[in-house]
Short mmCIF file of C-alpha atoms and ligand atoms in Angstrom, two decimals:
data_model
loop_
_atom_site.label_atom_id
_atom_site.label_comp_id
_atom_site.label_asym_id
_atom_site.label_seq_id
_atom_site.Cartn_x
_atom_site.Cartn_y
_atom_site.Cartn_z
CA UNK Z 1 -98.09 97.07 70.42
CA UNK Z 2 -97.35 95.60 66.82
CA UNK Z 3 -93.24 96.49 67.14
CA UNK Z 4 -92.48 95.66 70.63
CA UNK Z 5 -94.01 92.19 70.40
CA UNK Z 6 -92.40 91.65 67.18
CA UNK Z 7 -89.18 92.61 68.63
CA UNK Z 8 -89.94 89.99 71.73
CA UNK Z 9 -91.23 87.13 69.91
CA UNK Z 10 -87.41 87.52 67.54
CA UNK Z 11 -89.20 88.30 63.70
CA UNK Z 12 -85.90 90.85 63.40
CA UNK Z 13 -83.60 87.22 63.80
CA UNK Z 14 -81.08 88.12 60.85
CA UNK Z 15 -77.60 89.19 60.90
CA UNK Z 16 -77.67 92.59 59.08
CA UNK Z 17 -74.91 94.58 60.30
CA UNK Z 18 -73.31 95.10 57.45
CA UNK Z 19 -75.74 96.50 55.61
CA UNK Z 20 -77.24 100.00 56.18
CA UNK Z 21 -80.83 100.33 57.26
CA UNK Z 22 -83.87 102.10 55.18
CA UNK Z 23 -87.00 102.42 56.61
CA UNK Z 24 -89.31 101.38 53.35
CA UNK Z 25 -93.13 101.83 53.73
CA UNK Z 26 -95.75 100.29 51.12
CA UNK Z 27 -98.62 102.46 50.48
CA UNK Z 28 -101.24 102.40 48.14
CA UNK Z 29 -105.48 102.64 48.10
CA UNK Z 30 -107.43 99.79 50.07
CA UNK Z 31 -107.14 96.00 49.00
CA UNK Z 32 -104.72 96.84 46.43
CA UNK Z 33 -102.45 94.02 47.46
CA UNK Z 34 -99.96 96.32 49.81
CA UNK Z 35 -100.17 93.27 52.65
CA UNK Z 36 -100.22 90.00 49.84
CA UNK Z 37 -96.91 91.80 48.39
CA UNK Z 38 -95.20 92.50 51.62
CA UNK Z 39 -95.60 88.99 52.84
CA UNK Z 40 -94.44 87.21 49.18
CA UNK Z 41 -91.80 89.88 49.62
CA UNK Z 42 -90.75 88.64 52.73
CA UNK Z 43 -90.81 85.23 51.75
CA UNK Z 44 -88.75 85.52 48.67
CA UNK Z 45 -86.10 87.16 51.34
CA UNK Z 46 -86.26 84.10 53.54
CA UNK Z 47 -87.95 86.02 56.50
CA UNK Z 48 -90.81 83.94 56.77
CA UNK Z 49 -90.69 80.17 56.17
CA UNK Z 50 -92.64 77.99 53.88
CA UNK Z 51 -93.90 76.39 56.75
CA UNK Z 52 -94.61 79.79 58.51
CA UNK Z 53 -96.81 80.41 55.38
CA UNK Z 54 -98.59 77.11 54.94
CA UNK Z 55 -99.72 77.70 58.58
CA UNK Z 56 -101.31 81.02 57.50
CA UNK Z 57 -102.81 79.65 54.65
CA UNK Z 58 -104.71 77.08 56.53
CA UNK Z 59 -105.55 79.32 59.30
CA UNK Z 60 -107.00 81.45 56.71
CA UNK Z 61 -108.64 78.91 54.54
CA UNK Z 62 -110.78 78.45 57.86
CA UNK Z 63 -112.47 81.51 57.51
CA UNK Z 64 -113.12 81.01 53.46
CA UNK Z 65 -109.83 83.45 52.86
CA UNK Z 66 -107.08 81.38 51.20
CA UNK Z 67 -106.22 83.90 49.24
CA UNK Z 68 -104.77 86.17 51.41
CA UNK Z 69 -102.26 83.83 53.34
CA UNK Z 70 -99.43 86.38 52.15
CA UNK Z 71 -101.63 89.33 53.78
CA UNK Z 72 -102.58 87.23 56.64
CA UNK Z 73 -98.99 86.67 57.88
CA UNK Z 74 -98.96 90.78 58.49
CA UNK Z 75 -102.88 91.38 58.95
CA UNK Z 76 -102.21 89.96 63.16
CA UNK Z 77 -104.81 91.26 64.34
CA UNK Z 78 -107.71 89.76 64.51
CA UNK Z 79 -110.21 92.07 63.45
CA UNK Z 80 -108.17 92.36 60.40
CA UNK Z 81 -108.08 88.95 59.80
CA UNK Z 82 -112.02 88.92 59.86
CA UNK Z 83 -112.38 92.18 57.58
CA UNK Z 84 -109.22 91.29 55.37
CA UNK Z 85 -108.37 95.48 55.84
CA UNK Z 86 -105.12 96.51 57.52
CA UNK Z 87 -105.63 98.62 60.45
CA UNK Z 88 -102.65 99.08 62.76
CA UNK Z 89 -98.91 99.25 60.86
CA UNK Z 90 -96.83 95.99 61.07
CA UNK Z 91 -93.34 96.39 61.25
CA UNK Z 92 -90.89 93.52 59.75
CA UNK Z 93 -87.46 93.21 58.67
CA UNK Z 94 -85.88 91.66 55.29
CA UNK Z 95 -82.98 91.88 53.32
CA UNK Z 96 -81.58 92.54 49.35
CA UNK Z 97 -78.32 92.39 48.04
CA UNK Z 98 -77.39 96.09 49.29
CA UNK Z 99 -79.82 96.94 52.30
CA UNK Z 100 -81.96 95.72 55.30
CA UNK Z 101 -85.03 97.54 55.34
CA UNK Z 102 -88.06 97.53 58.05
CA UNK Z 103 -90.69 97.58 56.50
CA UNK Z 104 -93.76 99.10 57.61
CA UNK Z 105 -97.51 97.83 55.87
CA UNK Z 106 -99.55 100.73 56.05
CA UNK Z 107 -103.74 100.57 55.94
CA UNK Z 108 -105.58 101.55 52.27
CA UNK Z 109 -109.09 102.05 53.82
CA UNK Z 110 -109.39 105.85 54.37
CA UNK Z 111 -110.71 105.52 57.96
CA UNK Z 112 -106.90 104.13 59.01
CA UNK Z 113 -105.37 107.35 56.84
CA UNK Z 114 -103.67 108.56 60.46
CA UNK Z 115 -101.89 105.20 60.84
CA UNK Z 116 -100.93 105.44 57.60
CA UNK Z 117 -98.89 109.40 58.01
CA UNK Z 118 -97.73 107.57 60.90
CA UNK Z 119 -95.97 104.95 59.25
CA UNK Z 120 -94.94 107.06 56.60
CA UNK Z 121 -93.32 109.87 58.74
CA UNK Z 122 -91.04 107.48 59.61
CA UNK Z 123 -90.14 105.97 56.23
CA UNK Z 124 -87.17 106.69 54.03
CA UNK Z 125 -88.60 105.43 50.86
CA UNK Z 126 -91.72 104.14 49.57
CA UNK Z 127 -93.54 101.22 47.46
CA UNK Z 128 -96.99 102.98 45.89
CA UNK Z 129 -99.21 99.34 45.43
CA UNK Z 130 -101.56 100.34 42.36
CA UNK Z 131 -103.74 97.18 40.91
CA UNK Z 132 -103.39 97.11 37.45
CA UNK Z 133 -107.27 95.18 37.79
CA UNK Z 134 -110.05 95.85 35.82
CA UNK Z 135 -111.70 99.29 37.70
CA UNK Z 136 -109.32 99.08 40.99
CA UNK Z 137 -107.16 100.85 39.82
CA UNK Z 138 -109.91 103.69 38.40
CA UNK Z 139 -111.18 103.38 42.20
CA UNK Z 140 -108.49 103.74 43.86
CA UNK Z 141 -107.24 107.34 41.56
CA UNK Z 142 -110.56 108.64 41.82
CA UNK Z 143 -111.28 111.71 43.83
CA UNK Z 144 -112.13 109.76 46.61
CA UNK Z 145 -109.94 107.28 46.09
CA UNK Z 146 -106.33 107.10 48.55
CA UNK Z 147 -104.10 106.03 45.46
CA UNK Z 148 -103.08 110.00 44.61
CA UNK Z 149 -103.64 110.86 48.35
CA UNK Z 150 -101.16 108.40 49.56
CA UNK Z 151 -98.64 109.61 47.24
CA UNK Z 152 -99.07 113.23 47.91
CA UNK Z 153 -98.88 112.43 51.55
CA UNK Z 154 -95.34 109.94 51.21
CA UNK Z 155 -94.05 113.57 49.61
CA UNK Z 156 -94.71 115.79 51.80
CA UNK Z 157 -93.85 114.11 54.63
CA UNK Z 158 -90.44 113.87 53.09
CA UNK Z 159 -90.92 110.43 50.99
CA UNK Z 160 -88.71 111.47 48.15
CA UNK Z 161 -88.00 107.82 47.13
CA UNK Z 162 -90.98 105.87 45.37
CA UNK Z 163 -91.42 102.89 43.29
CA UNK Z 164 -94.58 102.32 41.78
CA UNK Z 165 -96.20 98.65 41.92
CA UNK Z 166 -98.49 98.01 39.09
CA UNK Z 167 -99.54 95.04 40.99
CA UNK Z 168 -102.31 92.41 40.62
CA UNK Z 169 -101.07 92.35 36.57
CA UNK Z 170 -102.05 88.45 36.87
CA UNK Z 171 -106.12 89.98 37.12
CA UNK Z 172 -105.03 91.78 33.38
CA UNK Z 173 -103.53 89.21 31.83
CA UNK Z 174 -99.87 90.59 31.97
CA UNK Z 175 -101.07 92.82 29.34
CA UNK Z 176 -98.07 95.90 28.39
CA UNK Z 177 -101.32 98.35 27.42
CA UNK Z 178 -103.01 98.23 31.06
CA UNK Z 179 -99.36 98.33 32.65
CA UNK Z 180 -98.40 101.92 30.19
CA UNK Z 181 -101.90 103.54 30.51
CA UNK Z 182 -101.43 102.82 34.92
CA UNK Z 183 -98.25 104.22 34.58
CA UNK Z 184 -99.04 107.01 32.13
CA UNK Z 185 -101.66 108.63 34.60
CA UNK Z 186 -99.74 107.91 37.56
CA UNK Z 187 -96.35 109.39 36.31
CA UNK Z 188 -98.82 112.67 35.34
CA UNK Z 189 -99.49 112.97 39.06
CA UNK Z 190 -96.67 111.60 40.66
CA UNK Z 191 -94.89 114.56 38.58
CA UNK Z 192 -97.41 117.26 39.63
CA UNK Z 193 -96.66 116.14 43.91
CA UNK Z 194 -92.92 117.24 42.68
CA UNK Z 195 -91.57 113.72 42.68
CA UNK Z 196 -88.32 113.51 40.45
CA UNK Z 197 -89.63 110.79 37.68
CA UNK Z 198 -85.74 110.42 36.88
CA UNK Z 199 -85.80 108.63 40.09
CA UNK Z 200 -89.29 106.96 40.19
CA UNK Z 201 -89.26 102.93 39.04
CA UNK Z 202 -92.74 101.59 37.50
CA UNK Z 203 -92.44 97.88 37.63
CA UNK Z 204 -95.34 95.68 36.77
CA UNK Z 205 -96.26 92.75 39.31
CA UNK Z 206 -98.29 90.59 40.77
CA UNK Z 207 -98.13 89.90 44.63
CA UNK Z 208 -99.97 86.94 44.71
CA UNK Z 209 -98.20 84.90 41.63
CA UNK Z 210 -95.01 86.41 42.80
CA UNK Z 211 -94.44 87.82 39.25
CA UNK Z 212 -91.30 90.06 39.20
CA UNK Z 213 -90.53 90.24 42.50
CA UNK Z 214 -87.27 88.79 42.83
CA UNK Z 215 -87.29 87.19 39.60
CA UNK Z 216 -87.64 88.11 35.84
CA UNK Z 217 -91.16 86.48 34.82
CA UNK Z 218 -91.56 84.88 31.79
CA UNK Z 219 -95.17 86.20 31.74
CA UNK Z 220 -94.35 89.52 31.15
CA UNK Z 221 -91.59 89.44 28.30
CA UNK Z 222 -92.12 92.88 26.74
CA UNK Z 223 -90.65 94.23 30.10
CA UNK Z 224 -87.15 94.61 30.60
CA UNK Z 225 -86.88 97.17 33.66
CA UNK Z 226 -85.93 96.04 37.47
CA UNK Z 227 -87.94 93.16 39.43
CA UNK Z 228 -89.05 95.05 42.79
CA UNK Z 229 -85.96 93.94 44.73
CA UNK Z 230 -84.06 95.28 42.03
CA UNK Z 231 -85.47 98.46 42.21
CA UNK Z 232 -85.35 98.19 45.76
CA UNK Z 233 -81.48 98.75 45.74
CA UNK Z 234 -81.15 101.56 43.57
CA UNK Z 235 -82.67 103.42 46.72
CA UNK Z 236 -79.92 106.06 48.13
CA UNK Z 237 -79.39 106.30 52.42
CA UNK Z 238 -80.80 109.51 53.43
CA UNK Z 239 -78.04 112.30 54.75
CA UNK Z 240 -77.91 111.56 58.49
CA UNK Z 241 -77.77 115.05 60.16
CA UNK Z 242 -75.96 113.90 63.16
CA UNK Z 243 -74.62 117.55 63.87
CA UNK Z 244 -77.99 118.90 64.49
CA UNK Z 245 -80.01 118.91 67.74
CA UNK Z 246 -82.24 115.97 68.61
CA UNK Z 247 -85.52 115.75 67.54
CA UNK Z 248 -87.16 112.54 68.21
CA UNK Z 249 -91.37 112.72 67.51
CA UNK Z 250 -92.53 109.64 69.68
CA UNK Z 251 -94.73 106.92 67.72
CA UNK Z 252 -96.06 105.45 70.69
CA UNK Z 253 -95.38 104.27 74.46
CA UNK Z 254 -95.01 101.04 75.69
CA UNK Z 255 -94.39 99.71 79.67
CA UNK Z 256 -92.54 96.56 79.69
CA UNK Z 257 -92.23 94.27 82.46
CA UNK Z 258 -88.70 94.40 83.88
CA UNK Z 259 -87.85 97.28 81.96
CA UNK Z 260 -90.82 100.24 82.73
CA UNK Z 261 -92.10 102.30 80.38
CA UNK Z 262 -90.37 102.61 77.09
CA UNK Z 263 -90.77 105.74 74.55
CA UNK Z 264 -90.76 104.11 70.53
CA UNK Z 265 -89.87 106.63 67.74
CA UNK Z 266 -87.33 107.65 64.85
CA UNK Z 267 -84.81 109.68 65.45
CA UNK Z 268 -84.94 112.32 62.86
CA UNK Z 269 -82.18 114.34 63.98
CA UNK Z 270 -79.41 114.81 66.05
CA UNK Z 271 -77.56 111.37 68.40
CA UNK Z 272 -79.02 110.32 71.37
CA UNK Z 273 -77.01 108.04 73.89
CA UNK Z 274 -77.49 106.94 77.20
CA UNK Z 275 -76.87 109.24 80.15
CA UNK Z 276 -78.28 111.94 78.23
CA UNK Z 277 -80.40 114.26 80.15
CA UNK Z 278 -83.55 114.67 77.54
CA UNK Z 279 -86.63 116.49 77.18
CA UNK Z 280 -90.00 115.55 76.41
CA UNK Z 281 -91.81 118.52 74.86
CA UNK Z 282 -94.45 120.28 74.69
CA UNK Z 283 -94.99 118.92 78.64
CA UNK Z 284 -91.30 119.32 79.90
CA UNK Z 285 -91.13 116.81 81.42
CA UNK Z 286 -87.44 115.53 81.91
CA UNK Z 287 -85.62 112.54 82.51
CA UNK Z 288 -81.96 110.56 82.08
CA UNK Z 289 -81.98 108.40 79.55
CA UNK Z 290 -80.94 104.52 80.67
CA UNK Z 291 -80.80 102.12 77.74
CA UNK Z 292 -81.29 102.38 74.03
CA UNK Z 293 -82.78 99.09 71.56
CA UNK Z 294 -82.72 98.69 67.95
CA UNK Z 295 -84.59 95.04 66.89
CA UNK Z 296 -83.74 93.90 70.37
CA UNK Z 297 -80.33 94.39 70.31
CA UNK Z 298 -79.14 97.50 73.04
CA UNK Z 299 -77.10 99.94 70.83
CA UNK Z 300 -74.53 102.67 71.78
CA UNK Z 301 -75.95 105.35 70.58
CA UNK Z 302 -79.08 106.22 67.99
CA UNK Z 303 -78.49 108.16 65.00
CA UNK Z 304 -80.85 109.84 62.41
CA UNK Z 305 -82.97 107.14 60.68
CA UNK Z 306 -82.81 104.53 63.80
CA UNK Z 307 -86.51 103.25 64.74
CA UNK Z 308 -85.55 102.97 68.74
CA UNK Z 309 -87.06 101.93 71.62
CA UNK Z 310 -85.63 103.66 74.97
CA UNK Z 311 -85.82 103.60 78.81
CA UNK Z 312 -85.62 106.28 80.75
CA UNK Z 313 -85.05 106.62 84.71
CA UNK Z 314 -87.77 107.95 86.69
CA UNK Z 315 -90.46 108.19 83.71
CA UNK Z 316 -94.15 106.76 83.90
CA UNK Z 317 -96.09 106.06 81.21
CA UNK Z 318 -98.84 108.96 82.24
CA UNK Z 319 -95.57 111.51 81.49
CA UNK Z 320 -95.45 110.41 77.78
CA UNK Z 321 -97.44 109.91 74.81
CA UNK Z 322 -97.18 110.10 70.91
CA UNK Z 323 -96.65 113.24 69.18
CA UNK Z 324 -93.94 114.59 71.94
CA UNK Z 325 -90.93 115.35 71.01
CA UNK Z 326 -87.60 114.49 72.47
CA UNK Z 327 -84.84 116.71 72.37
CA UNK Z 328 -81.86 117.17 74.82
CA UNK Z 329 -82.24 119.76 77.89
CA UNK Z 330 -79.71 121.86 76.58
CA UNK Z 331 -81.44 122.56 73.38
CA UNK Z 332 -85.11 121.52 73.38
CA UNK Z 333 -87.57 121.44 70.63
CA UNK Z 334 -89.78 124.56 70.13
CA UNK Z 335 -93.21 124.70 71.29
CA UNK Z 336 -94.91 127.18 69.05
CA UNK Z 337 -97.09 130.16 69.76
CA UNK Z 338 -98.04 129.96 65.92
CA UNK Z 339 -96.38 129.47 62.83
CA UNK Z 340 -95.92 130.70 58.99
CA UNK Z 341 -96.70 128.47 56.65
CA UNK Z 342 -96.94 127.99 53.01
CA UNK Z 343 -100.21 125.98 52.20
CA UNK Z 344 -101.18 124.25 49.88
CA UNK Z 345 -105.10 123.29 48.78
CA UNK Z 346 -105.55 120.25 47.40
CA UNK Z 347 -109.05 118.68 48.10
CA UNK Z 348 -111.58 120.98 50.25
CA UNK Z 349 -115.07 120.56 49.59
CA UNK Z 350 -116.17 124.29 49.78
CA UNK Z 351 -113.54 127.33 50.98
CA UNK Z 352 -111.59 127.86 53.86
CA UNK Z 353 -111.79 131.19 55.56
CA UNK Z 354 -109.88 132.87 58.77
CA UNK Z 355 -111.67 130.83 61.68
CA UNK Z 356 -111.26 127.14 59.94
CA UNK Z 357 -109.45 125.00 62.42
CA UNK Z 358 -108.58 121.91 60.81
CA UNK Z 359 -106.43 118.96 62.52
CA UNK Z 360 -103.04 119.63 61.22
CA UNK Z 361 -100.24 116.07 61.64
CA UNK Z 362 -97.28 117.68 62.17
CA UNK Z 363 -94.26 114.97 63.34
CA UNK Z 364 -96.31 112.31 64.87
CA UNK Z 365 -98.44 114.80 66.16
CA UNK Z 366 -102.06 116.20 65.57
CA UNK Z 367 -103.03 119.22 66.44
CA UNK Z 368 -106.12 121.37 66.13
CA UNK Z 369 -105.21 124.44 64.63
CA UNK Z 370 -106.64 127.38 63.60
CA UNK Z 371 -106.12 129.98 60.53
CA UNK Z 372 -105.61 133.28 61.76
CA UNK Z 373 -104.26 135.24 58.94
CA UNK Z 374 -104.32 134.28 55.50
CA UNK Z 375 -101.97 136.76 54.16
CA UNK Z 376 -101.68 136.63 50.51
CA UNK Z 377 -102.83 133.48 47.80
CA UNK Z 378 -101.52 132.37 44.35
CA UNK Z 379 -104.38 131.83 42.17
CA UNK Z 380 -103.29 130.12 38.63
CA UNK Z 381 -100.24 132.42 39.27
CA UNK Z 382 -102.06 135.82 40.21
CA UNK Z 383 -100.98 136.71 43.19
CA UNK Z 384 -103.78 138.56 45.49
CA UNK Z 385 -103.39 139.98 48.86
CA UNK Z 386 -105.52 139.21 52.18
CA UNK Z 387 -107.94 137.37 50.12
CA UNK Z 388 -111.09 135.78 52.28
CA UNK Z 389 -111.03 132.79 51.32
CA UNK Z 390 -108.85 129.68 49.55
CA UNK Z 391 -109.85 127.07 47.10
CA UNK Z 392 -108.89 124.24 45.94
CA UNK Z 393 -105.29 124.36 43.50
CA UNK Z 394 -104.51 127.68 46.09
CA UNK Z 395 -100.97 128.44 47.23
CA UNK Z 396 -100.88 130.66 50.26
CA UNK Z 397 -98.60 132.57 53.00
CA UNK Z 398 -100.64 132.11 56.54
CA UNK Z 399 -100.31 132.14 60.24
CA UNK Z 400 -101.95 128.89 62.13
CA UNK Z 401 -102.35 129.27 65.84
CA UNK Z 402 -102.66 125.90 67.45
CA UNK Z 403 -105.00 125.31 70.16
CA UNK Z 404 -102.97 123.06 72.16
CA UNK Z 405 -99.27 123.64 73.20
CA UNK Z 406 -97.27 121.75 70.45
CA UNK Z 407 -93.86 121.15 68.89
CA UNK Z 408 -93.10 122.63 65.38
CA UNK Z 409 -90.20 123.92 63.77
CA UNK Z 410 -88.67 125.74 60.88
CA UNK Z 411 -88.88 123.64 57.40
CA UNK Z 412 -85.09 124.51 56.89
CA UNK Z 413 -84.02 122.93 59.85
CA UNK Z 414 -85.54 120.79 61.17
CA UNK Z 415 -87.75 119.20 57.56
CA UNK Z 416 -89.56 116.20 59.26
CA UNK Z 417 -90.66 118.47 61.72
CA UNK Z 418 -91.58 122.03 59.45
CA UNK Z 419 -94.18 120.02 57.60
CA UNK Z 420 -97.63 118.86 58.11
CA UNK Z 421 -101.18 117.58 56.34
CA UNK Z 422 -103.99 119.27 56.98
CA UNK Z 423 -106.73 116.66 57.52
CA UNK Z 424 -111.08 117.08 57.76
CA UNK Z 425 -113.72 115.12 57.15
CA UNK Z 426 -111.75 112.16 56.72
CA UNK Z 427 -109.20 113.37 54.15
CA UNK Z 428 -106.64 115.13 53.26
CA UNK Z 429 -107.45 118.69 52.15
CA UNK Z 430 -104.12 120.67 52.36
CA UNK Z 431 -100.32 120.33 53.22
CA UNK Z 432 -97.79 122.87 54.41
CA UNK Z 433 -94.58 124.43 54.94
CA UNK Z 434 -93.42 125.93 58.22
CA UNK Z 435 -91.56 129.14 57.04
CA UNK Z 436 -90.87 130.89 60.68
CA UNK Z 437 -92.28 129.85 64.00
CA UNK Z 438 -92.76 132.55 67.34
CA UNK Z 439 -91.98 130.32 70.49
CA UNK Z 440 -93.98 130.36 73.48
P1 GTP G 1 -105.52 97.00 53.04
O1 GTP G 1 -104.37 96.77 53.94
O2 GTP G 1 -106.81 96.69 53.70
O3 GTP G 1 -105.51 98.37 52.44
O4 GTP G 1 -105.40 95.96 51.79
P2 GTP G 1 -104.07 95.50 51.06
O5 GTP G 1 -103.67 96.54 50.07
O6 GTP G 1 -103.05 95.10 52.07
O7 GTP G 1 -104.57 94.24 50.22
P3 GTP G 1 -104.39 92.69 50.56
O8 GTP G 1 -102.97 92.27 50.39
O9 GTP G 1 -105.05 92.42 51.85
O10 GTP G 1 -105.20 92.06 49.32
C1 GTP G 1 -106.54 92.37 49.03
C2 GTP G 1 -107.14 91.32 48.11
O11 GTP G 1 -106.49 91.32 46.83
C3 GTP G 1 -107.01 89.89 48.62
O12 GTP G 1 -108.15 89.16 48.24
C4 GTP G 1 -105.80 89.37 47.88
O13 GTP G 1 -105.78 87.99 47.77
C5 GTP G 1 -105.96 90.04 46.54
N1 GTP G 1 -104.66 90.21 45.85
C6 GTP G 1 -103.54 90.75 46.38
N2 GTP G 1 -102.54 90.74 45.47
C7 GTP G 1 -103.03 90.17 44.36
C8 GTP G 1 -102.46 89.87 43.05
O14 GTP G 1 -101.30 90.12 42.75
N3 GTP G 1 -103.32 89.27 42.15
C9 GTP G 1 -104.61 88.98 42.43
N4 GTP G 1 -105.32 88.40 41.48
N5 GTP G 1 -105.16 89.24 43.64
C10 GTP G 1 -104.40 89.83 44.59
MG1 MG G 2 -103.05 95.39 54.10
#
């Protein structure tokens, strides 16, 4: 309910026109700071108050937190408060010198992992939160740790834009050694994912102290790279492929009083306006679209990148639910009898063999689905043929069947919607590539 309420109770208040929109999500393993350095973040931007935060310090102080009145101002609900872990997303909006962004907190703790691809699915670019403190940040990379699995998730569900956080650098006394041997090990793996390191920004912090956030620090003199925001606005817009069809993976589905039942998403593709006649796949089920909202303001027309809130006439709330996928009626979005895929195996406990039938998140979907070829692997670059099984560090060509009708499309054109995570037993153990899809 997080964006709808936000948009109702005004947090979006800012003139931004101007300046075009990235969606910027902050990742990162549990308790690493992501929420303490989105809040400071948002105050040094002037979206929350002084007084907004002095409230959330004392409310927090209540409970024995104090700490966290930064976190607390995004942690709403309550049962985050109480745990001090993010669960849900929270969307909010600030400015730099160049863009607005929304910015969307993601959970650490591994249990929230599908809120996180969620939030990230939507995103344009990416803060990675690592704390530079004494054995966080060895938690948080180790194998069970979400530091490396965020960041291999933010890439291949098209996060191409990262800057790394060394945050908490307060906890090592601004040291330069702890910052370069965080950064060494990250920038190994960050490379490995495929991430351009040209592009990537390491920038030492802390989210608490506000240290090199918006302002050089004189606590850490030996570094002279970007403060956050800084880094912040050497982020490029996205191409917006307006010429394509729509594709529009739902996030959610709210009914409003007054207004009925409003489908929330990102428009990946494509421009949707109202009067359109659209198409809610994989159920069919169609409607005309009424009105279209952007951070409560009713826009003409949605284009690739928009996070939008529509009505729709005649649609209930029973019609609708995350993971469809809007298109127009003219030219809807594929549901899949299976699907080619390039795959590959990153963390699997034992082997996976024809049969396996993972949850795959594909778009905001999730979707049992089941290997039903595996026709050749890539083995430290030996190629065999219809091998029976994969391992871990495997690259293979299969087929996937899912066992509920979904949407899916080609990698080439439609990205956002031609990739997907393979998730089990509470991680991530492989990511894909949609080469060719059959339709139903
Ligand atoms: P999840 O959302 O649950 O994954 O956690 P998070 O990454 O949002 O962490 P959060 O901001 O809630 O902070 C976790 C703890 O670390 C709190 O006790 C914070 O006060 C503390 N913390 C956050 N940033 C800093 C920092 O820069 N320095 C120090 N010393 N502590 C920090
Ligand atoms: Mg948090």
């Amino acid at each position: 309910m997080m964006l709808v309420l936000l948009i109702k109770k005004g947090v979006y208040e800012m003139s931004s026109k101007d300046k075009p929109h990235l969606n910027l999500v902050i990742i990162g393993h549990v308790d690493h700071g992501k929420s303490t350095m989105t809040g400071h973040l948002l105050y040094v931007c002037g979206s929350i108050s002084e007084r907004d935060i002095q409230k959330f310090e004392k409310e927090a102080e209540l409970i024995g937190r104090g700490s966290f009145k930064f976190a607390w101002a995004l942690d709403k609900l309550k049962e985050e408060r109480e745990r001090g872990v993010t669960i849900d997303l929270a969307f909010y909006k600030f400015q730099t010198k160049k863009y607005y962004f929304t910015i969307i907190d993601a959970p650490g703790h591994r249990d929230f992992v599908k809120n996180m691809i969620t939030g990230t699915s939507q995103a344009d670019a990416a803060i990675l939160v690592i704390s530079a403190g004494t054995g966080e940040f060895e938690a948080g990379i180790s194998a069970t740790g979400q530091t490396r699995e965020h960041a291999l998730l933010a890439k291949t569900l098209g996060v191409d834009q990262l800057i790394v956080a060394v945050n908490k650098m307060d906890l090592a006394n601004y040291k330069q050694e702890r910052f370069d041997e965080v950064k060494d090990e990250m920038a190994r793996n960050l490379k490995l994912f495929g991430f351009d390191m040209k592009k990537v920004a390491f920038v030492p912090a802390s989210g608490m102290k506000g240290d090199n956030l918006n302002e050089k620090p004189d606590t850490m003199a030996w570094y002279d790279g970007p403060t956050i925001l800084d880094a912040l606005d050497t982020f490029e817009v996205p191409p917006k492929p307006v010429d394509k069809p729509l594709r529009l993976p739902l996030q959610d589905v709210y009914t409003i009083t007054g207004i009925g039942t409003v489908p929330v998403g990102r428009v990946e593709t494509g421009v949707m306006k109202p009067k359109d006649d659209v198409i809610f796949q994989p159920t069919g089920k169609k409607a005309n679209v009424m009105s279209i909202e952007m951070h409560h303001e009713t826009i003409p027309e949605a284009i690739p990148g928009d996070n939008i809130g529509f009505s729709c006439k005649g649609l209930a709330k029973k019609d609708v639910r995350r993971g469809d996928v809007v298109g127009h009626v003219a030219k809807p979005p594929t549901i899949i009898k299976d699907f080619t895929a390039t795959v590959q195996v990153i963390r699997h406990p034992s082997a996976i063999a024809v049969g396996y039938t993972p949850v795959i998140h594909c778009g905001t979907a999730q979707v049992a689905t089941r290997f039903a070829e595996i026709k050749s692997k890539i083995t430290k670059g030996e190629k065999t043929d219809k091998p029976d099984f994969l391992k871990n560090g495997d690259t293979a060509e299969v087929v996937m069947i899912p066992t509920r009708d979904m949407v899916a499309e080609k990698y080439t054109e439609f990205p956002s919607l031609g990739r997907f995570a393979i998730r089990d037993m509470g991680q991530t153990v492989a990511v894909g590539i949609i080469k060719n899809v059959t339709s139903q």
